[in-house]
Structure formats: C-alpha cells, structure tokens
CSV table of C-alpha atoms in Angstrom, one decimal:
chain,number,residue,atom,x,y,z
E,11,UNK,CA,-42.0,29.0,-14.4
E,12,UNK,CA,-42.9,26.9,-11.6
E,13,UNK,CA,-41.2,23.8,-13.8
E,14,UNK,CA,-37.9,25.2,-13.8
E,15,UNK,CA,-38.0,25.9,-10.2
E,16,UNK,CA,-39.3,22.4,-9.7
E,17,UNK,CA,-36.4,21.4,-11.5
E,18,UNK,CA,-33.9,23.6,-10.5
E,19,UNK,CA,-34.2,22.2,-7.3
E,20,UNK,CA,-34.5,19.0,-8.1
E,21,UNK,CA,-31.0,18.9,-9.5
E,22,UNK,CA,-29.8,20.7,-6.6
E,23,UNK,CA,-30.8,17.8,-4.2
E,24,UNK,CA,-29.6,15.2,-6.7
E,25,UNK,CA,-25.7,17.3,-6.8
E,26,UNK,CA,-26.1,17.6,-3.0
E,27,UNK,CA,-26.7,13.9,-2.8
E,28,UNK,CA,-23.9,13.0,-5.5
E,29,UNK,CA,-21.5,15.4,-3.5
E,30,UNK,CA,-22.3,13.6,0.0
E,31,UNK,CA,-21.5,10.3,-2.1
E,32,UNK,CA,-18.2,11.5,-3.5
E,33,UNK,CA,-17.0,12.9,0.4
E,34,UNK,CA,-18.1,9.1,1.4
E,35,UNK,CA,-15.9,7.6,-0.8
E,36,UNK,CA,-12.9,9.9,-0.7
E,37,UNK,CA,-12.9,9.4,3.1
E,38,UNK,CA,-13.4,5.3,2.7
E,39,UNK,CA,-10.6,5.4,-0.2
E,40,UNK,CA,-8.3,8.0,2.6
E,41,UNK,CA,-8.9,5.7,5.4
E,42,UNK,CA,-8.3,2.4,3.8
E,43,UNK,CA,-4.6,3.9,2.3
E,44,UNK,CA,-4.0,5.0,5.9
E,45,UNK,CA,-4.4,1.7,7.4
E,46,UNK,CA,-2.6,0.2,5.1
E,47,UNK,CA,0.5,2.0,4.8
E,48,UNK,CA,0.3,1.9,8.7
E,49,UNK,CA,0.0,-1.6,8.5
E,50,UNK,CA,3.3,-1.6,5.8
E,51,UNK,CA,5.1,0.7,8.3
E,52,UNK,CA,4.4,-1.5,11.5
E,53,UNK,CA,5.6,-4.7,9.3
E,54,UNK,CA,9.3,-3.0,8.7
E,55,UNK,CA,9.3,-1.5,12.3
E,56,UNK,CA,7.8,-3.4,15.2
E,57,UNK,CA,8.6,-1.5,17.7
E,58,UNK,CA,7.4,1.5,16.7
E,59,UNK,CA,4.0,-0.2,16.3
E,60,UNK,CA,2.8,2.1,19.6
E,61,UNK,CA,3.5,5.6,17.5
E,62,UNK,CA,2.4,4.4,14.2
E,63,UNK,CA,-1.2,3.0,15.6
E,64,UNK,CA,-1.4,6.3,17.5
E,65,UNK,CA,-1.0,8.7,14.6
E,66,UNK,CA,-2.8,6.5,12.5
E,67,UNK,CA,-5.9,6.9,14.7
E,68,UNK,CA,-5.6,10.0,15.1
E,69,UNK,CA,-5.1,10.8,11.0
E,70,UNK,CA,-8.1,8.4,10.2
E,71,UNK,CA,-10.4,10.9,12.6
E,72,UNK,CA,-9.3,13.9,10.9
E,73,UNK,CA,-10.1,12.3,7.5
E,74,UNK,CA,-13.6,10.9,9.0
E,75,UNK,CA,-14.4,14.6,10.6
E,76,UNK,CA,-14.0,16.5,7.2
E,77,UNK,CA,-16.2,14.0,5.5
E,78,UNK,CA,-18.8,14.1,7.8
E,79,UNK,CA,-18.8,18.2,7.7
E,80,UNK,CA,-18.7,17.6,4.3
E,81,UNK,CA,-21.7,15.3,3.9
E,82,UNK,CA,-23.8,17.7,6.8
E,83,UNK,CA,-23.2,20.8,3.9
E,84,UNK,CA,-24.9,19.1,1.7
E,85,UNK,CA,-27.5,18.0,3.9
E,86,UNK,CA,-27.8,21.7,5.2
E,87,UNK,CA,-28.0,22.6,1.5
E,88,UNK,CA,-30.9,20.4,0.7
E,89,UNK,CA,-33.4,22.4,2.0
C-alpha cells in the first residue's frame, strides 16, 4: 500500500518534470521560428524592419508567458 503511493507519486513528479521539459522546448523551438522568419521578413522588406521587430517582440512574449504558466502548473502540481 504505502509502495504504490510511493510510486504513484513518484511518477507524477517525474511526468510533471517531463511536461515542464516539453513547454521548455516548444517555447525555445516557437521562439527561434519567430526570429527567424522575422529575420526573413526584414531581409525582403527593410523598411518595414520597425513593425516586424515590434510584433515580433511582442509574439515572442506571448510564447515565453504560456511557457512559463505552463512550467509553474507543473511545479504547483508537484506537491
């Protein structure tokens, strides 16, 4: 009895700490794809470099918040 509820918990931290991992690297794959095709964009239009960094910024913070709500569930779901 107490085993399994050693375990059982045991692989609830570990998928809590695999789903934190996953959120980190979605958001680091997002981010890096954001830049780039920002970076592609301000290439073929220079002068719209001003609007494109903006709402890159501003995209790249959107993806970072989720992550980091994502990877505070899982700490809250730890204990």
């Amino acid at each position: 009895m107490i085993i399994s509820t050693l375990l059982a918990e045991g692989l609830a931290q570990l998928g809590c700490g695999i789903g934190a991992g996953i959120s980190v690297i979605g958001a680091g794959i997002g981010i890096g794809k954001i830049g780039g095709q920002a970076m592609d964009a301000i290439a073929r239009q220079p002068e719209a470099s001003g609007k494109i960094m903006t709402n890159m910024i501003l995209t790249s913070a959107f993806v970072e918040g989720c992550a980091l709500f994502a990877i505070a569930a899982c700490a809250f779901l730890i204990h």
